[in-house]
Coordinates of C-alpha atoms in Angstrom, one line a residue:
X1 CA 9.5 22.0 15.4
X2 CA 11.8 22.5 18.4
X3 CA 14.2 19.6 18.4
X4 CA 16.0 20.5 21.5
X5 CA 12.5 19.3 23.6
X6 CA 14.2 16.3 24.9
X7 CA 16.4 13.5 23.8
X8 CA 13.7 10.8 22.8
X9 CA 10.9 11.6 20.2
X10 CA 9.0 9.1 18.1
X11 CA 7.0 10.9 15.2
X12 CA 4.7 8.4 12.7
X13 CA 4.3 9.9 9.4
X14 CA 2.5 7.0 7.7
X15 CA 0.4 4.0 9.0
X16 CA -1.0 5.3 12.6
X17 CA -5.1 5.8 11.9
X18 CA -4.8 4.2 8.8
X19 CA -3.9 0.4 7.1
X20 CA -0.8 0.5 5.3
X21 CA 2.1 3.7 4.2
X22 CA 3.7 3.0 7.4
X23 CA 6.4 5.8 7.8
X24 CA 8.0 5.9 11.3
X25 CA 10.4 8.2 12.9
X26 CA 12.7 8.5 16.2
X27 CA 14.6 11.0 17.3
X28 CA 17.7 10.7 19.5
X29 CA 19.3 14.1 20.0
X30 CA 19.2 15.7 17.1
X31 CA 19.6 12.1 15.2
X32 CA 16.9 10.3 13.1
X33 CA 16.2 7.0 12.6
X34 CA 13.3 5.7 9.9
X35 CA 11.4 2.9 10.1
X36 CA 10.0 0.9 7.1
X37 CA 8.6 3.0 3.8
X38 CA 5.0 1.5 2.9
X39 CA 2.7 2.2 -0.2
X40 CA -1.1 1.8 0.7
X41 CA -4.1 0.9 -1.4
X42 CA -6.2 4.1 -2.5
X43 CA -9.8 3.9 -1.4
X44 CA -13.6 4.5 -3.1
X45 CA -13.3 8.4 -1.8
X46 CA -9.4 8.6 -4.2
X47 CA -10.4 6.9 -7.7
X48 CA -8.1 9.4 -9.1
X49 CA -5.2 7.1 -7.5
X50 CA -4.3 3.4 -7.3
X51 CA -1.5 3.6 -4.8
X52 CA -0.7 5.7 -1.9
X53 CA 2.9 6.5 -0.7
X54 CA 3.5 8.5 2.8
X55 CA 4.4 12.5 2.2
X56 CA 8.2 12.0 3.4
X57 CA 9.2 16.0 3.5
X58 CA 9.1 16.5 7.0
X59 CA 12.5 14.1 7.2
X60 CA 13.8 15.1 3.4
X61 CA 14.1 18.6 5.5
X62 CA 16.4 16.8 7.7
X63 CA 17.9 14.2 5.5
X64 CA 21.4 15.2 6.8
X65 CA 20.5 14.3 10.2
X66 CA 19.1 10.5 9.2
X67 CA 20.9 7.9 9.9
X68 CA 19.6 5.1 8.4
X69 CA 16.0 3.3 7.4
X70 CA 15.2 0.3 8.9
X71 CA 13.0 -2.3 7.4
X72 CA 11.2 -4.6 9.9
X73 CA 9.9 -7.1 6.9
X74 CA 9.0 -7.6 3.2
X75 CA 5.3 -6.6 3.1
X76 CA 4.4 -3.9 0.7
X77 CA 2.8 -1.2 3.3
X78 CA 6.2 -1.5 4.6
X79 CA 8.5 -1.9 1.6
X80 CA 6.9 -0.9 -1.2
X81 CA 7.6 2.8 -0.8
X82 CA 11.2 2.7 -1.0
X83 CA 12.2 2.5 -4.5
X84 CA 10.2 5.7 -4.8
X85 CA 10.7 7.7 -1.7
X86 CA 14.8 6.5 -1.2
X87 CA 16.5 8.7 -4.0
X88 CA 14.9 11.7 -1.4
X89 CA 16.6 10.4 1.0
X90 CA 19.9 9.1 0.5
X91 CA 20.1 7.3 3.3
X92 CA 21.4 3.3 4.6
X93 CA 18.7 0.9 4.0
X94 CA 18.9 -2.4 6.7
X95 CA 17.3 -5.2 5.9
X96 CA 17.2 -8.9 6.6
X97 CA 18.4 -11.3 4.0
X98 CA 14.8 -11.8 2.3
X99 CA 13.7 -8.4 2.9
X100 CA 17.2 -7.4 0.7
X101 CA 16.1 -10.0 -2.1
X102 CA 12.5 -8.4 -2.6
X103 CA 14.2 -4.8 -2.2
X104 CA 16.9 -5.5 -5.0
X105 CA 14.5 -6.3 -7.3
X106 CA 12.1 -3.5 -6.8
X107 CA 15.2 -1.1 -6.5
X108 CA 16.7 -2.5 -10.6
X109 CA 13.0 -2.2 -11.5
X110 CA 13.3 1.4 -11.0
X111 CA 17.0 1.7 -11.8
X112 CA 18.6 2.5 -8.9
X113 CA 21.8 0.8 -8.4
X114 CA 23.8 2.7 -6.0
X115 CA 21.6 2.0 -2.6
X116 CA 23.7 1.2 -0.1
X117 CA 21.9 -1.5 1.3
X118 CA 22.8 -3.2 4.7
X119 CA 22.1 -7.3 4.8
X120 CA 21.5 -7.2 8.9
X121 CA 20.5 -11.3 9.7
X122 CA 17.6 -11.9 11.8
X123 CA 18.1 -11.5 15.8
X124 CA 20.9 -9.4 15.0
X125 CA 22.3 -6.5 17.2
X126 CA 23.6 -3.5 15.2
X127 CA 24.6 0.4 15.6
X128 CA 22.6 2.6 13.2
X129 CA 24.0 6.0 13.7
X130 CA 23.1 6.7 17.5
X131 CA 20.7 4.4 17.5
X132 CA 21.8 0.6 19.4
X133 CA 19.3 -1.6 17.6
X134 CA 18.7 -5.4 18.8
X135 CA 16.0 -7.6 16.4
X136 CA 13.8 -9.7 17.8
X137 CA 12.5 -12.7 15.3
X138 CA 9.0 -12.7 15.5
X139 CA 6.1 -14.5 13.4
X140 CA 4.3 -12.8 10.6
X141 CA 2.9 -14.0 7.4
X142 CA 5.8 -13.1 5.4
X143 CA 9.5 -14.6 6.0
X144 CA 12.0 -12.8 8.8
X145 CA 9.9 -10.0 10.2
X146 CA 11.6 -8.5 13.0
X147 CA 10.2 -6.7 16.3
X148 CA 12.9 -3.2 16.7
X149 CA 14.4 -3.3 20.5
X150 CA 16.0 0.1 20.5
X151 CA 18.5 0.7 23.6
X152 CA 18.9 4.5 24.4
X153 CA 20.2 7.1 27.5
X154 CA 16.4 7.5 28.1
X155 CA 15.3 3.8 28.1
X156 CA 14.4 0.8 26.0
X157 CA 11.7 1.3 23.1
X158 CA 10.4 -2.0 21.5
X159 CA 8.6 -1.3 18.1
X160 CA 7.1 -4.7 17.2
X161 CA 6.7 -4.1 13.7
X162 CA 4.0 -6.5 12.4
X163 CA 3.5 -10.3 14.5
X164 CA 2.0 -12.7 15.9
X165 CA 2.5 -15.4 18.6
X166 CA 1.9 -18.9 16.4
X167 CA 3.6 -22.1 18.1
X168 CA 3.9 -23.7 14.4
X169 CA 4.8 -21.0 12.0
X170 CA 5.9 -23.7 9.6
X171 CA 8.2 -21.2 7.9
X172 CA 10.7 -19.6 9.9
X173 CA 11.1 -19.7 13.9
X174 CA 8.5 -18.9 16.0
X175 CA 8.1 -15.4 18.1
X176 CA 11.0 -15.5 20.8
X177 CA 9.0 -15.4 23.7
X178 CA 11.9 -16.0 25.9
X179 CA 14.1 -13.1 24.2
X180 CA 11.2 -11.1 24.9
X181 CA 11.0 -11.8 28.5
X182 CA 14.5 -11.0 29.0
X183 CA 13.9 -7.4 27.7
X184 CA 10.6 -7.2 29.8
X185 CA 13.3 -7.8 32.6
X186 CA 15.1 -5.0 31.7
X187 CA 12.5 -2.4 32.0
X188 CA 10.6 -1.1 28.6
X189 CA 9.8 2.5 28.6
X190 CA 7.5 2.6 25.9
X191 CA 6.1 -0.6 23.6
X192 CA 4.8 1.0 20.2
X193 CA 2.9 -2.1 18.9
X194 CA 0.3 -3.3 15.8
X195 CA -2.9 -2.9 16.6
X196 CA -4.6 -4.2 13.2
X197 CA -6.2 -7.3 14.7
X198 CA -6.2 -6.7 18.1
X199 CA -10.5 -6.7 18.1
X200 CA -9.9 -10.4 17.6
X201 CA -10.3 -12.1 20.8
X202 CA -8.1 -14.7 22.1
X203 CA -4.9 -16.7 21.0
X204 CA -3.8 -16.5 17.1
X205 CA -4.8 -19.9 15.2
X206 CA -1.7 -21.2 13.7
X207 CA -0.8 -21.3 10.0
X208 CA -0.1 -25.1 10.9
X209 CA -4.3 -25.5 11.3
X210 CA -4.7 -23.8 7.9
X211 CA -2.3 -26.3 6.4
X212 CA -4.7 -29.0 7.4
X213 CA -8.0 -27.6 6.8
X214 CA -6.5 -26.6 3.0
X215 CA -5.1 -29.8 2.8
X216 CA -8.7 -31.2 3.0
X217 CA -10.3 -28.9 1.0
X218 CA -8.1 -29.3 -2.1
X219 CA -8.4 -33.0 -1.9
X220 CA -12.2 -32.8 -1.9
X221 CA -12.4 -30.7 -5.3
X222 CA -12.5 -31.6 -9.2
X223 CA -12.3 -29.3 -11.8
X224 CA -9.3 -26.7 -11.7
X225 CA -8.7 -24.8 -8.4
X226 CA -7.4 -21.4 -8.4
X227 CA -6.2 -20.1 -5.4
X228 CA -5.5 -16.5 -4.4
X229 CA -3.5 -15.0 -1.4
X230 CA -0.8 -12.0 -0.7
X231 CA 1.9 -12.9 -2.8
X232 CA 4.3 -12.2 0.4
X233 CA 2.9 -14.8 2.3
X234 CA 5.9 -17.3 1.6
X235 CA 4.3 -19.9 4.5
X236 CA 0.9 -19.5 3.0
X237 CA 1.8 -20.5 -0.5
X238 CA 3.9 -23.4 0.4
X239 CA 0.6 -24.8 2.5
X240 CA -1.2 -24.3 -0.6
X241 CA 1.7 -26.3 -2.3
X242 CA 1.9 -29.1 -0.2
X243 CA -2.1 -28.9 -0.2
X244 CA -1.7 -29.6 -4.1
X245 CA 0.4 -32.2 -4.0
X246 CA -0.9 -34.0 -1.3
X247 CA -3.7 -33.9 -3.9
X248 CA -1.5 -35.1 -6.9
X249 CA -1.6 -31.7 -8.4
X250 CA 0.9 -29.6 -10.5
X251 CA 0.8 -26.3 -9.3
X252 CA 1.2 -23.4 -11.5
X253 CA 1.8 -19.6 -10.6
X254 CA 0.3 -16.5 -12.1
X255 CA 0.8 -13.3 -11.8
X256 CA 3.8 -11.5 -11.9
X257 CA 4.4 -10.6 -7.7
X258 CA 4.3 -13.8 -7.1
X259 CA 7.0 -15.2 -9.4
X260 CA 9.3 -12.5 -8.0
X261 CA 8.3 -13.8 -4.4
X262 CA 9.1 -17.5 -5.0
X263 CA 12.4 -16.2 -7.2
X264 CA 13.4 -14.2 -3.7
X265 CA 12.1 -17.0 -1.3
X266 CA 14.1 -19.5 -3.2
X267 CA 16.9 -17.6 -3.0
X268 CA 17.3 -17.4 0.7
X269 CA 16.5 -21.2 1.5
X270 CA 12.7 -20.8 1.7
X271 CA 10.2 -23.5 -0.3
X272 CA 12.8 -25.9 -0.3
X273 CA 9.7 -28.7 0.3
X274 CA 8.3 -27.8 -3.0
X275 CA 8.6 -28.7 -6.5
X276 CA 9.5 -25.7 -8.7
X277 CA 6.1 -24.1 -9.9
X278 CA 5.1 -24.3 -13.6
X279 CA 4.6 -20.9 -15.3
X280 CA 1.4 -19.7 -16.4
X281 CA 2.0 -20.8 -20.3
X282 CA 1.8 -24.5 -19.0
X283 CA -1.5 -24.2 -18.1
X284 CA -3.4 -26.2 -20.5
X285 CA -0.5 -28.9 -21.0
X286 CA -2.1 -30.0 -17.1
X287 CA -5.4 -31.9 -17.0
X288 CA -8.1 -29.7 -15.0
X289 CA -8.3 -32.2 -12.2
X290 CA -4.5 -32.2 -12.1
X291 CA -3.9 -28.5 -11.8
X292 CA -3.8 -26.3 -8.8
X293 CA -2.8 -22.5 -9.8
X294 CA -1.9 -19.7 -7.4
X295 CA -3.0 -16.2 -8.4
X296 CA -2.2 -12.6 -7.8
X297 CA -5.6 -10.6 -7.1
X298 CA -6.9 -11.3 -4.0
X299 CA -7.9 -7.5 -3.1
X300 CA -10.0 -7.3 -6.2
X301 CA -7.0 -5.0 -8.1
X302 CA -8.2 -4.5 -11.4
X303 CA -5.2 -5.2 -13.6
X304 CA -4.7 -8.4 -11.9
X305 CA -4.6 -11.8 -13.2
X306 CA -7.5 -12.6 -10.8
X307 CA -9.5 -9.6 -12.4
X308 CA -8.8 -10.5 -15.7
X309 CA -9.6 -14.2 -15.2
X310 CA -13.1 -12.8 -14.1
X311 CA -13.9 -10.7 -16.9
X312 CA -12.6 -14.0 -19.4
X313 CA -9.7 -11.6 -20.9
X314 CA -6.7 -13.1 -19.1
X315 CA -4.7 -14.3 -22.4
X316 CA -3.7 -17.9 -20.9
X317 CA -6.4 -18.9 -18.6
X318 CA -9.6 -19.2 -18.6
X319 CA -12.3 -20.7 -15.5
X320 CA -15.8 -21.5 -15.5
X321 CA -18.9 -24.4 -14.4
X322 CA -17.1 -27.2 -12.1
X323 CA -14.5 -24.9 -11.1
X324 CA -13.2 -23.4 -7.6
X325 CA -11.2 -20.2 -6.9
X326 CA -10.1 -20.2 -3.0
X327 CA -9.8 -16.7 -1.3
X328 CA -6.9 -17.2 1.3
X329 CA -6.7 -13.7 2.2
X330 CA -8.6 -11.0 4.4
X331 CA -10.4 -8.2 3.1
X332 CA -8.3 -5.1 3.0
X333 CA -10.3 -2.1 4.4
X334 CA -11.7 -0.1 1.4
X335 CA -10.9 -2.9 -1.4
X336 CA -14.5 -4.6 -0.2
X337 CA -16.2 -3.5 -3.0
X338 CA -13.5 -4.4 -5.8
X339 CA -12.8 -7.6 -4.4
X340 CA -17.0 -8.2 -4.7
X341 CA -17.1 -7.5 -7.9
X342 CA -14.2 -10.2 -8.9
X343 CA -16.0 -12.7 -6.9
X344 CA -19.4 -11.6 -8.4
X345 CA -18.1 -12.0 -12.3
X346 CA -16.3 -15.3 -11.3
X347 CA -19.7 -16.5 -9.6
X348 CA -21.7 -15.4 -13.2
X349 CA -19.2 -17.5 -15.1
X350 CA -20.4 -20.6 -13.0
X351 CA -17.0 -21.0 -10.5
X352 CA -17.6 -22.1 -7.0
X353 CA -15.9 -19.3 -4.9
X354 CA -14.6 -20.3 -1.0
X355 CA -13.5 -17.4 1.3
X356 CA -12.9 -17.5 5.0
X357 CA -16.6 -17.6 5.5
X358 CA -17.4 -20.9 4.4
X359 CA -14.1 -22.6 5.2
X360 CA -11.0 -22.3 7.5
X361 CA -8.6 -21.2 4.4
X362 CA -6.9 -17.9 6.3
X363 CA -5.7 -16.7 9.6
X364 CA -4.0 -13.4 10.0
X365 CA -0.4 -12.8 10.6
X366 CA -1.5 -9.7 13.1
X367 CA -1.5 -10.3 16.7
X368 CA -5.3 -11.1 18.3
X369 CA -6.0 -9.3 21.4
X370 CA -5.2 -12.5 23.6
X371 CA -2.0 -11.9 21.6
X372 CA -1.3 -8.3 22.4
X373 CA -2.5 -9.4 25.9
X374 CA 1.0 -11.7 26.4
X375 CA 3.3 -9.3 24.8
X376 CA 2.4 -7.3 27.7
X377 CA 2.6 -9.6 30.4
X378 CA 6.7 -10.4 28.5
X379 CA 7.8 -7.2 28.0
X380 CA 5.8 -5.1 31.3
X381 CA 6.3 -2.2 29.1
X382 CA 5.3 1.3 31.1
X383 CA 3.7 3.0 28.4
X384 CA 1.7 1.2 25.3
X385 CA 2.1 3.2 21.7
X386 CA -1.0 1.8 19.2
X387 CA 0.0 2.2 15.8
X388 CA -0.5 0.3 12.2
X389 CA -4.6 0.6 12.4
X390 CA -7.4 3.0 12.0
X391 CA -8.4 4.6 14.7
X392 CA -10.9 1.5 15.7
X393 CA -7.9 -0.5 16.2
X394 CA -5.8 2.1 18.3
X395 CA -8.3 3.0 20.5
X396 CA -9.5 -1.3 21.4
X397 CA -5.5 -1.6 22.2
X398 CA -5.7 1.5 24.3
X399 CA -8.7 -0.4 26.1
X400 CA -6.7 -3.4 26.6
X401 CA -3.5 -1.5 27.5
X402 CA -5.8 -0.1 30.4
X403 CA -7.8 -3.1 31.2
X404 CA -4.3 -4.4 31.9
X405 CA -3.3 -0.9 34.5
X406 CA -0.3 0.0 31.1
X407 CA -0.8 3.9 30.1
X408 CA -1.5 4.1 26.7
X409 CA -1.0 7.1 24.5
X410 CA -3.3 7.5 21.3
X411 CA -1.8 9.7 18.6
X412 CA -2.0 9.6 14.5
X413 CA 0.0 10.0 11.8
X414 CA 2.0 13.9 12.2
X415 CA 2.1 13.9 16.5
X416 CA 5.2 14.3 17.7
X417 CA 5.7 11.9 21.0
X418 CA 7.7 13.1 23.2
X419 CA 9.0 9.8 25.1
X420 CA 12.0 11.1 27.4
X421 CA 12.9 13.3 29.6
X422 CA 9.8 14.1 31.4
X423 CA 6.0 12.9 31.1
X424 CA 5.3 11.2 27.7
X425 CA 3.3 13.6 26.0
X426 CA 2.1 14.5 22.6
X427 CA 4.5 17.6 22.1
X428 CA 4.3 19.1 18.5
X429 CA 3.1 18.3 15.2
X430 CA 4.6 17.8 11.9
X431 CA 3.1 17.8 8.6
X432 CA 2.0 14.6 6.9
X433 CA 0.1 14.4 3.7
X434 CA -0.7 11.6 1.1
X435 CA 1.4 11.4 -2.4
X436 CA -0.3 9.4 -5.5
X437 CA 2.0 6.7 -7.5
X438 CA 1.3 8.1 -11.0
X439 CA 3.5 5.7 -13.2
X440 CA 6.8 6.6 -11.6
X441 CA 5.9 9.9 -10.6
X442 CA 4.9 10.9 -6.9
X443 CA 2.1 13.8 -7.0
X444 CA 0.7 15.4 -4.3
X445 CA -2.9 14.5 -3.7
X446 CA -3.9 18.0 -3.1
X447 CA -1.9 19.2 -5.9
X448 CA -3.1 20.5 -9.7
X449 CA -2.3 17.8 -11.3
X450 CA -4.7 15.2 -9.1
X451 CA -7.3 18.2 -8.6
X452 CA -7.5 18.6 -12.9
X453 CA -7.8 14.4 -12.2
X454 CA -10.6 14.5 -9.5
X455 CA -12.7 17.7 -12.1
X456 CA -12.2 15.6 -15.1
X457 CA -13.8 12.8 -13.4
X458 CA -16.7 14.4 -12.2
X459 CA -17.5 16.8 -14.4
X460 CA -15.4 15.7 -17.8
X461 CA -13.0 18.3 -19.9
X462 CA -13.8 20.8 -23.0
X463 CA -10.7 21.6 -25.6
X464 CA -11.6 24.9 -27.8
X465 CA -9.2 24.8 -30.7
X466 CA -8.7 27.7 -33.2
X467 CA -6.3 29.4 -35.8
X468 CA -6.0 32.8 -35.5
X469 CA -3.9 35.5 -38.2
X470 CA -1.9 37.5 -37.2
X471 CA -4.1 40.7 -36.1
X472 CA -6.1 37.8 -34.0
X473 CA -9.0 37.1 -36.2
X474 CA -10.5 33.4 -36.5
X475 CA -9.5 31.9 -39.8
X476 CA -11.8 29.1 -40.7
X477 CA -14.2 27.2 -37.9
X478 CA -13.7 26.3 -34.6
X479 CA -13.3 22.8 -33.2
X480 CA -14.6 21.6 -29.5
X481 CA -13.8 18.8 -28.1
X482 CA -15.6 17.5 -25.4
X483 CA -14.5 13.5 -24.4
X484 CA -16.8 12.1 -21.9
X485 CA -19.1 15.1 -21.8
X486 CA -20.9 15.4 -25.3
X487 CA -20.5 13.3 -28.8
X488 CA -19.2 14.9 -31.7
X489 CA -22.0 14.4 -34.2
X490 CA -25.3 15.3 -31.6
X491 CA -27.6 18.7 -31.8
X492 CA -25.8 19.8 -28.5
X493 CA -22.3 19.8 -29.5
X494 CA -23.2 22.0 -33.0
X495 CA -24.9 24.3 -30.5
X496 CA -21.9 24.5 -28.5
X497 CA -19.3 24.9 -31.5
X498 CA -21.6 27.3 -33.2
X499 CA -21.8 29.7 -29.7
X500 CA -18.1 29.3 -29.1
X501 CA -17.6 30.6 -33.0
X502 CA -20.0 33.7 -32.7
X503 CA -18.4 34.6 -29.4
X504 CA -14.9 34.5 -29.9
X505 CA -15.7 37.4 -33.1
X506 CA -17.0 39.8 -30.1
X507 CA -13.5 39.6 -28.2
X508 CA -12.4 42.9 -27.9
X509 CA -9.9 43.8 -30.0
X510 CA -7.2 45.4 -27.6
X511 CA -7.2 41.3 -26.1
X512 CA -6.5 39.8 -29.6
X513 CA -2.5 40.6 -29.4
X514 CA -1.2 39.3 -26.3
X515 CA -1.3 35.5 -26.3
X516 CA -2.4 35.0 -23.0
X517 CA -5.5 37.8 -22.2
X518 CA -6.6 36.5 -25.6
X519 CA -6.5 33.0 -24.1
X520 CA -8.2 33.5 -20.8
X521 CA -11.4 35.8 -23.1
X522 CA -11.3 32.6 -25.4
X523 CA -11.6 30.2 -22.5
X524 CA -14.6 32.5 -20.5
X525 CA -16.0 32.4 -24.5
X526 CA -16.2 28.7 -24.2
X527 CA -17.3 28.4 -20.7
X528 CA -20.5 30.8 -21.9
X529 CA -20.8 28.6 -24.8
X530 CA -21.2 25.0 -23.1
X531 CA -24.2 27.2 -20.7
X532 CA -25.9 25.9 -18.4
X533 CA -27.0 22.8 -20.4
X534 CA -25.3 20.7 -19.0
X535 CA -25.1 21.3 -15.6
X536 CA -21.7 20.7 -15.0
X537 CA -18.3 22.1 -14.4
X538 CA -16.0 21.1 -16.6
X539 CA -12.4 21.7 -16.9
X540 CA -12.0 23.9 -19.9
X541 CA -9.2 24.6 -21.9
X542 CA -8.4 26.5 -25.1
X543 CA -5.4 25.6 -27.8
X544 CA -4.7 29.0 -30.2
X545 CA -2.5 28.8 -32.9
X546 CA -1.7 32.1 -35.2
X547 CA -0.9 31.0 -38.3

């Protein structure tokens, strides 16, 4: 890429045509700024991977010209990348004050002590590098999320992060609409906005109606009531809270996200109205009618305590006839089918499950289109961005942007905007890609170590084991192994065995000295072996050992 193409460049590598792994970049000069480092959920088409993190090598490559990442909030498709992706980076981290509580603790879990982290407090103005950086307090369904007002030689750029406009947030101020207007005043070049709820027409519904309507709902259940939400959602679990005791019930929290959440929240003034929780291991010290427990699980995760509570192997709790388990929380695209199955098991074990369908127990911390609507009509921005959405959402922002005589520009993750001097234009590309979270590692998804994954899955894996002396004759018989694919004791695996035995004696000799010719013959031996039985592919893979 040519960097010398102007002085203003905004890049996404994570999180534009997709939900969550949002990655952003600016340029300023030869100067780069980052914005937020997400993890997103793997979908039906990646079983070989639970959590997605963005590639980050384009800007590793220029690590020594980053100033700083910039975190605009304490969601996980915006945080949860960090711990993983920062020790490439080496870079300042600035946060807000809650943002820094959740980020500690994900940074010891991984044993990184040396970040330099930056506490910046909400509505803050602040140098980062270049880069003149004003935050803007805005609503969102997690504690101090902050719009990004950056001030250049080209113009203002207003990235809003994730928000909404919600008159009674009940935790934390409400979106400055009259900040917002003053920077509208001052000309916006370019407004690089959420899209992910923008097909919702009209104003947002306040979390303050949900507080009412849950209020209600708790108080007309018996039996124990279970409720699951995203664990960030500080405002959401203290409506379910007060729901509970309105109710004159003890509420108890499972699941371990959620105890560092109200550990963090606490911390920084947050659920101040609220009792302390009970843990998990008071459960059955609380009458069933006097218990109200908040669970991790809502997306249908499998290693959940909502997912094990379904399947009856959760070690403390257990639910069944005459009890409720509330879903306050969307539907992640591509967890639809894992979150079914929790509420299938939990509907077979005689609970009474309530989403959003049947009762008013959610509303979205994303901007509706009446929403997106305003900012414009604040900010008069010149040019409208759509990012953090699939391609649905970017283009019915573009629509509105138009409807409303703004220009928008559609790009995805990799395009390289070129926002000053000149026309604001799609310039270059850079490369993106996907990494897996295996354990701690990162691996590429298109690498060999996911690719043996995605063949084992399909088509299973064959182990040909042998002992060989020392002029490379088989000494004694030779084992197959063949997990998923055949069982040890039926007709087909003797078959296999006893073909893999008769053809490794015709290997030509002049193969049987060097280790790895001898290998390869061995492993086409056992490929010819397994036939066309089967009708599969599977990874094969041969262990000698000369004795």
């Amino acid at each position: 890429m040519t960097e010398q193409n102007g002085d203003l460049a905004f890049l996404p590598l994570g999180g534009t045509g997709e939900i969550g792994m949002n990655l952003n970049l600016y340029r300023q000069g030869d100067t780069w700024l980052a914005i937020d480092c997400g993890i997103g959920f793997s979908g039906n088409d990646t079983p070989e991977a639970e959590i997605l993190v963005p590639d980050p090598a384009f800007i590793v490559e220029r690590r020594n010209k980053l100033a700083g990442l910039v975190i605009t909030h304490a969601h996980e498709d915006h945080i949860g990348a960090v711990a993983h992706v920062w020790p490439m980076l080496q870079c300042p981290i600035y946060v807000t004050p809650f943002a820094s509580a959740v980020l500690r603790r994900k940074l010891a879990e991984a044993r990184l002590m040396d970040v330099p982290i930056r506490v910046v407090m909400p509505g803050a103005r602040f140098d980062v590098g270049p880069f003149d950086i004003e935050f803007v307090p805005v609503t969102h369904s997690v504690p101090e999320a902050q719009s990004m007002v950056l001030r250049t030689p080209s113009g203002v750029v207003v990235h809003t992060g994730d928000w909404k406009f919600d008159p009674e947030p009940l935790v934390g101020p409400a979106t400055d609409l009259n900040r917002l207007a003053e920077i509208g005043k001052e000309g916006v070049l370019a407004l690089v906005c959420d899209s992910t709820n923008v097909m919702k027409p009209g104003p947002s519904r306040s979390e303050s109606e949900v507080r009412v309507s849950m209020t209600e709902l708790v108080a007309s259940l018996k039996g124990r009531i279970a409720v699951t939400c995203f664990a960030s959602n500080v405002a959401r679990v203290e409506t379910i809270a007060m729901a509970a005791q309105a109710a004159g019930r003890t509420v108890v929290l499972v699941g371990r996200s959620l105890r560092n959440l109200d550990t963090a929240a606490r911390e920084c003034g947050y659920l101040s109205g609220v009792l302390p929780f009970l843990s998990e291991q008071d459960v059955n010290d609380v009458p069933d009618d006097q218990l109200l427990m908040i669970i991790t699980g809502s997306q249908g995760e499998p290693r959940s305590a909502l997912s094990r509570i379904s399947m009856d192997v959760h070690p403390n709790i257990s639910l069944g006839e005459g009890d409720t388990v509330i879903y306050s929380s969307r539907m992640i695209p591509g967890n639809e089918r894992a979150i079914m199955a929790v509420q299938d098991n939990l509907a077979k074990r005689g609970v009474t499950v309530i989403t959003d369908r049947e009762h008013f127990v959610h509303v979205s911390g994303h901007a509706t289109g009446g929403d997106v609507q305003k900012m414009y009509e604040l900010l008069k921005p010149q040019h409208v961005v759509p990012v953090h959405g699939e391609w649905r959402h970017l283009t019915a922002q573009a629509a509105l942007a138009q409807e409303m005589g703004i220009t928008p520009i559609l790009m995805e993750d990799g395009d390289i905007l070129r926002l000053s001097p000149g026309k604001l234009e799609v310039v270059d590309t850079a490369p993106t890609g996907r990494l897996a979270l295996d354990g701690n590692r990162l691996l590429p998804m298109n690498g060999g170590v996911l690719a043996a994954r995605r063949k084992m899955l399909f088509n299973g894996i064959v182990i040909g084991s042998f002992a060989v002396d020392d002029e490379g004759f088989v000494i004694g018989d030779p084992k197959v192994s063949a997990p998923g694919l055949l069982d040890p004791d039926d007709l087909e695996s003797v078959r296999v065995r006893e073909e893999f035995a008769n053809a490794l004696d015709v290997i030509p000799d002049e193969l049987r000295n060097e280790d790895s010719a001898f290998r390869e013959a061995a492993k086409t031996a056992l490929r010819r072996a397994l036939g066309r039985k089967l009708q599969k592919r599977p990874l094969v893979d041969v262990h000698v050992l000369r004795v």
